[in-house]
XYZ file of N, CA and C in Angstrom:
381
model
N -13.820 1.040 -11.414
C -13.035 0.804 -10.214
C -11.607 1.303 -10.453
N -11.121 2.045 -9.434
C -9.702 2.009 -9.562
C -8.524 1.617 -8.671
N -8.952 0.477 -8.164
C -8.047 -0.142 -7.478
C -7.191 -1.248 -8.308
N -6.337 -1.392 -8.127
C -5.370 -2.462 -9.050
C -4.944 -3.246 -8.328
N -5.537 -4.504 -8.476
C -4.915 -5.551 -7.936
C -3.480 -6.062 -8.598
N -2.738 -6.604 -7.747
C -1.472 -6.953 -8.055
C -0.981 -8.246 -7.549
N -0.335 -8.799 -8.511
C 0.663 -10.367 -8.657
C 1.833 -10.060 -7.794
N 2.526 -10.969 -7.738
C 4.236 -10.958 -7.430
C 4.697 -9.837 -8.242
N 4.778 -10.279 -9.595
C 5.359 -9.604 -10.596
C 4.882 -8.256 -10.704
N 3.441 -7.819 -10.525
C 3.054 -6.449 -10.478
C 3.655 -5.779 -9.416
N 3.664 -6.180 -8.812
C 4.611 -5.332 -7.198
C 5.981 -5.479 -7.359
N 6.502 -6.330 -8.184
C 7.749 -5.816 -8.355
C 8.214 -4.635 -9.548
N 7.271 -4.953 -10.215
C 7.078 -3.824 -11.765
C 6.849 -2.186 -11.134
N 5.769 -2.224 -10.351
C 5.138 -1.155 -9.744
C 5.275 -0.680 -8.645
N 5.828 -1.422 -7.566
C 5.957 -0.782 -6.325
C 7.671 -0.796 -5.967
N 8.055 -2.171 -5.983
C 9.227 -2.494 -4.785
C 10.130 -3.649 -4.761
N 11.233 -3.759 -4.999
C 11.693 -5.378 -5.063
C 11.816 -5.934 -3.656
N 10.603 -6.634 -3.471
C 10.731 -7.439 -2.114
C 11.408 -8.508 -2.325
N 12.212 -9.003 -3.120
C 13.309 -10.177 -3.052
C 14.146 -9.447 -2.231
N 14.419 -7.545 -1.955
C 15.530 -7.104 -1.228
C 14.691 -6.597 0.307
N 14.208 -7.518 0.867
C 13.303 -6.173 2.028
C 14.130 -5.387 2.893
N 15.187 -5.576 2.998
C 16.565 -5.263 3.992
C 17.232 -4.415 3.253
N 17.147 -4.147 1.864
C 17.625 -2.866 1.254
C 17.524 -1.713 1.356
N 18.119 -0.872 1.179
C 17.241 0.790 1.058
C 15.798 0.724 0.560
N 14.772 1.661 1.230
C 13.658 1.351 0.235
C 13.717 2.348 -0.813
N 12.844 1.717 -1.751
C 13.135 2.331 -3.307
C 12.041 1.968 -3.879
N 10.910 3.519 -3.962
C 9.948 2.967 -4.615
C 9.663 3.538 -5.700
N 8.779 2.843 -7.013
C 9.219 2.356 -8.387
C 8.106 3.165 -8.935
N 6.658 3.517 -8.023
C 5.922 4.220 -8.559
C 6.459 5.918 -9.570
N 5.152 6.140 -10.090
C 5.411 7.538 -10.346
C 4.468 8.776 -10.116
N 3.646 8.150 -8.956
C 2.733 8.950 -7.687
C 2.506 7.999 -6.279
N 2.719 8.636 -5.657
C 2.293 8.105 -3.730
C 1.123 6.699 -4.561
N 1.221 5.765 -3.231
C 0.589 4.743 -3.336
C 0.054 4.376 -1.673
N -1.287 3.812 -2.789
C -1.961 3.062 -0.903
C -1.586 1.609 -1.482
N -1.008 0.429 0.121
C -1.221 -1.144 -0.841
C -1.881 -1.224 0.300
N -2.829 -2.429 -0.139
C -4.097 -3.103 0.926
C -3.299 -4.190 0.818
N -2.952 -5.248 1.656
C -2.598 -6.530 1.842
C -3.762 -6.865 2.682
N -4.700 -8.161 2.183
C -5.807 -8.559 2.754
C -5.726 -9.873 2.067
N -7.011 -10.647 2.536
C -7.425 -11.582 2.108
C -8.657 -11.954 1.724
N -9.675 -12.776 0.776
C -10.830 -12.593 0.404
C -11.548 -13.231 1.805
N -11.314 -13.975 2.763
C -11.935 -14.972 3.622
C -11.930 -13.867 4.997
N -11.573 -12.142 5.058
C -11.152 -12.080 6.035
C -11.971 -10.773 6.500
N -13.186 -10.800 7.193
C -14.156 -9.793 7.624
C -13.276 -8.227 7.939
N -12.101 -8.051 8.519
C -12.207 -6.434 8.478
C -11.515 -6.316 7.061
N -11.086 -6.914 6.245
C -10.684 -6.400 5.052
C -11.824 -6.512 3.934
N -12.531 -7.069 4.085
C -13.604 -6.904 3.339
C -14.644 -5.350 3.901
N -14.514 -4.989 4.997
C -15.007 -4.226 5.129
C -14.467 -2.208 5.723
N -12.656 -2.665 4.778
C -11.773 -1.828 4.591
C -12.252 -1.261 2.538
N -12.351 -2.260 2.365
C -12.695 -2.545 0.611
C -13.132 -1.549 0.134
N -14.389 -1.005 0.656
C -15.399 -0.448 0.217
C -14.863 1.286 0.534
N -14.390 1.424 1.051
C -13.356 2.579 1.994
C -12.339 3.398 1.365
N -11.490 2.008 0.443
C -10.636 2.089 -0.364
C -11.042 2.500 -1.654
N -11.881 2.004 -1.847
C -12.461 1.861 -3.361
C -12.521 3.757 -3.696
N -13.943 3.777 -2.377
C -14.574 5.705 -2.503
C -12.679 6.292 -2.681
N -11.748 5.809 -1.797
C -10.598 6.751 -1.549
C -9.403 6.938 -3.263
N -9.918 5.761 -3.429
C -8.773 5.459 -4.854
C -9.972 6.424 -5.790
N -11.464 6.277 -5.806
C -11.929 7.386 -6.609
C -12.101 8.833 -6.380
N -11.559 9.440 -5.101
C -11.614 10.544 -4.594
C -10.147 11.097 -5.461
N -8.924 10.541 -5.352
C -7.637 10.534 -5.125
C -6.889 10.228 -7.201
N -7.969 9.537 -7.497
C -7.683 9.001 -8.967
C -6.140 9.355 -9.499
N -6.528 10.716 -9.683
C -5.185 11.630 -10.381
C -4.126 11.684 -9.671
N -4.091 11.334 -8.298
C -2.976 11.971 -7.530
C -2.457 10.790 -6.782
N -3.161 9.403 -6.671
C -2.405 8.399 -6.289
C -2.535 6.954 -6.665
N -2.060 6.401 -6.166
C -2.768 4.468 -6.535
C -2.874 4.163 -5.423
N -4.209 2.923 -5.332
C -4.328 2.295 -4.222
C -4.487 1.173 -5.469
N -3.376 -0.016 -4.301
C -3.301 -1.434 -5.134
C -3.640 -2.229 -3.877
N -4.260 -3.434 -4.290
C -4.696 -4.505 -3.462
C -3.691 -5.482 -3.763
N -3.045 -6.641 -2.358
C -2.450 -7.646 -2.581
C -2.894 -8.700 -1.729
N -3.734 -9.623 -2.446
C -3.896 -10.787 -1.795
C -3.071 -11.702 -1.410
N -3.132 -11.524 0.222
C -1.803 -12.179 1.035
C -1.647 -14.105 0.857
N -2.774 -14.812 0.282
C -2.790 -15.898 0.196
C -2.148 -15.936 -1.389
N -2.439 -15.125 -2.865
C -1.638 -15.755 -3.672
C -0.365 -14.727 -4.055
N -0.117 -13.885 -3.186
C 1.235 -13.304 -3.262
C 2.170 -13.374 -1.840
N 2.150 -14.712 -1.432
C 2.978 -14.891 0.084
C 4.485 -14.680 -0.074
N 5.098 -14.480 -1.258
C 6.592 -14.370 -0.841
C 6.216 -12.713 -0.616
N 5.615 -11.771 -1.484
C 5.603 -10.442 -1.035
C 5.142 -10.061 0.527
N 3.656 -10.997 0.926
C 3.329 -11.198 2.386
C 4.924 -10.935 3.436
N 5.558 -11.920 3.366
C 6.544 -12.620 4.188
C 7.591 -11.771 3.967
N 7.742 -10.917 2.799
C 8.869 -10.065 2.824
C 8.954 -8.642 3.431
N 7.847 -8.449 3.531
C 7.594 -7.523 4.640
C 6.444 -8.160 5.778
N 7.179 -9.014 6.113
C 6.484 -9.391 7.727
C 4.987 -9.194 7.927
N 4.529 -9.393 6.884
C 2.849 -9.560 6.876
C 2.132 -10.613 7.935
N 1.740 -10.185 9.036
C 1.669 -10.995 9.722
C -0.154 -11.250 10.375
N -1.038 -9.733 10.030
C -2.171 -9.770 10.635
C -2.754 -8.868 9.199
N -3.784 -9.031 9.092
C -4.891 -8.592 8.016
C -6.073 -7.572 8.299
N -5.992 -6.915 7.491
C -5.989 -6.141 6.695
C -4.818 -5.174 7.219
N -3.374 -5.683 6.715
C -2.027 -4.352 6.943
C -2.031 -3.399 5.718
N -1.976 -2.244 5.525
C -1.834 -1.113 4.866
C -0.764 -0.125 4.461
N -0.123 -0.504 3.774
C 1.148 0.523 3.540
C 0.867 2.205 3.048
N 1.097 2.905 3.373
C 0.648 4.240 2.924
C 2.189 4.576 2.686
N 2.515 4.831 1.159
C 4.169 5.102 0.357
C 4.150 6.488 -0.207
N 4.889 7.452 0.294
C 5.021 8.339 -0.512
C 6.149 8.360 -2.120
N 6.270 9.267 -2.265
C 6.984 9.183 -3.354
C 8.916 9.347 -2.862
N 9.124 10.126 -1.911
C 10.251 9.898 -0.754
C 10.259 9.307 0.455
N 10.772 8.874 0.851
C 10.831 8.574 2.125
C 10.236 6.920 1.977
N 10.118 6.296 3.387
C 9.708 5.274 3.645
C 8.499 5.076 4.138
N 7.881 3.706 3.522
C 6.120 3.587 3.735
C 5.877 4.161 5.280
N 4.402 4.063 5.280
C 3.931 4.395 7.117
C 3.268 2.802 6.921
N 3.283 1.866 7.909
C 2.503 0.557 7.696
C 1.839 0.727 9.024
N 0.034 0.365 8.699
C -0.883 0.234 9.232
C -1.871 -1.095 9.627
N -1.490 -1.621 10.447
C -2.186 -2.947 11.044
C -3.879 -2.702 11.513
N -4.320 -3.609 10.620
C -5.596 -3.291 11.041
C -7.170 -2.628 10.059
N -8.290 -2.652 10.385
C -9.391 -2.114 9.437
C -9.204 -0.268 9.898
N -8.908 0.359 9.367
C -8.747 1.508 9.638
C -9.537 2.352 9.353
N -10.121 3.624 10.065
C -11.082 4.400 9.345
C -11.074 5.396 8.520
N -12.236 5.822 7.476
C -11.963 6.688 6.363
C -11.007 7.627 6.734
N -11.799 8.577 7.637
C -10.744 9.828 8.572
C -9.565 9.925 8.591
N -9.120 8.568 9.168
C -7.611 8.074 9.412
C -7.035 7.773 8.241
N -7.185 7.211 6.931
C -6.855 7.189 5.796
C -6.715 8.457 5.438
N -7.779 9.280 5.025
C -7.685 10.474 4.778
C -6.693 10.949 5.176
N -6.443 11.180 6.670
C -5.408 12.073 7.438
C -4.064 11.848 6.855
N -3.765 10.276 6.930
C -2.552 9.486 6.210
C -2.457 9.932 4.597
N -3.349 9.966 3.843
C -3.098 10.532 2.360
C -2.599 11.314 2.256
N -3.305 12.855 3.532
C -2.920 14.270 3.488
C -1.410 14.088 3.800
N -1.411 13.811 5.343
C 0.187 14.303 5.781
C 0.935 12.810 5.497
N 1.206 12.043 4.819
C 1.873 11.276 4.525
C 2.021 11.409 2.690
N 1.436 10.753 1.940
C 1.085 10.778 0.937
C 1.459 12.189 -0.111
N 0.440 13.071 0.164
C 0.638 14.564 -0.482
C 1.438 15.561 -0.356
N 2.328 15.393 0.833
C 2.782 16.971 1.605
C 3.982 16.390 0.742
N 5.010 17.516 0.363
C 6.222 17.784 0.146
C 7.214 16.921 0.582
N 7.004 17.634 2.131
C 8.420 17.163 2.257
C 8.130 15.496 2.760
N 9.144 14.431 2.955
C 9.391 13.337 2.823
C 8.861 12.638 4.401
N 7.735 11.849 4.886
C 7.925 10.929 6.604
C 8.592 10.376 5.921
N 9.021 10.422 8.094
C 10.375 9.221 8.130
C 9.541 8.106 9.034
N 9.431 7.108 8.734
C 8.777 6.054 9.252
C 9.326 4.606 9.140
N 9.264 3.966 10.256
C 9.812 2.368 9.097
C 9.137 1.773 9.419
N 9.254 0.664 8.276
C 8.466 -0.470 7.559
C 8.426 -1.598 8.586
């Protein structure tokens, strides 16, 4: 598997200091990232999972997809206004995340990897 689930502390190590959500964003990776914010009790994220999984093994070399369970990482939830499940951050390496509400489809991931994720130059999007 190569999805990485993540703590408080892993998302602050690896992605983002959400103690600042009102800061510049500033992200910590050192390739584009997918985050899944879901929950285990919650039918379209369980059935985003499986989606993610094929995409983090398609993508291996060229990005991370991390999972954050919104029930035991709620200050990260709440610091970016996590409010409905399965939300999706798609982060490039410039610029600011694209955030996605909702079970989304492969296609549409895909599309988001390509022109968000991979291309050069930097979306401008906010969080």
């Amino acid at each position: 598997m190569n999805i990485i689930h993540l703590t408080e502390e892993d998302f602050l190590r690896r992605v983002a200091d959400y103690r600042h959500p009102q800061a510049e964003w500033e992200y910590f990776g050192n390739r584009p990232a997918i985050v899944d914010f879901y929950a285990g009790w919650c039918g379209p994220c369980r059935a985003l999972s499986p989606v993610l999984e094929e995409i983090a093994s398609i993508y291996k070399d060229q990005l991370y997809v991390y999972k954050v369970d919104v029930d035991q990482c709620e200050t990260v939830a709440d610091a970016y206004d996590i409010r409905s499940i399965p939300t999706t951050f798609f982060i490039p390496m410039k610029g600011r995340p694209v955030k996605m509400v909702g079970a989304i489809s492969k296609n549409e991931i895909e599309r988001l990897v390509g022109e968000v994720l991979l291309k050069k130059e930097p979306y401008h999007a906010e969080v």
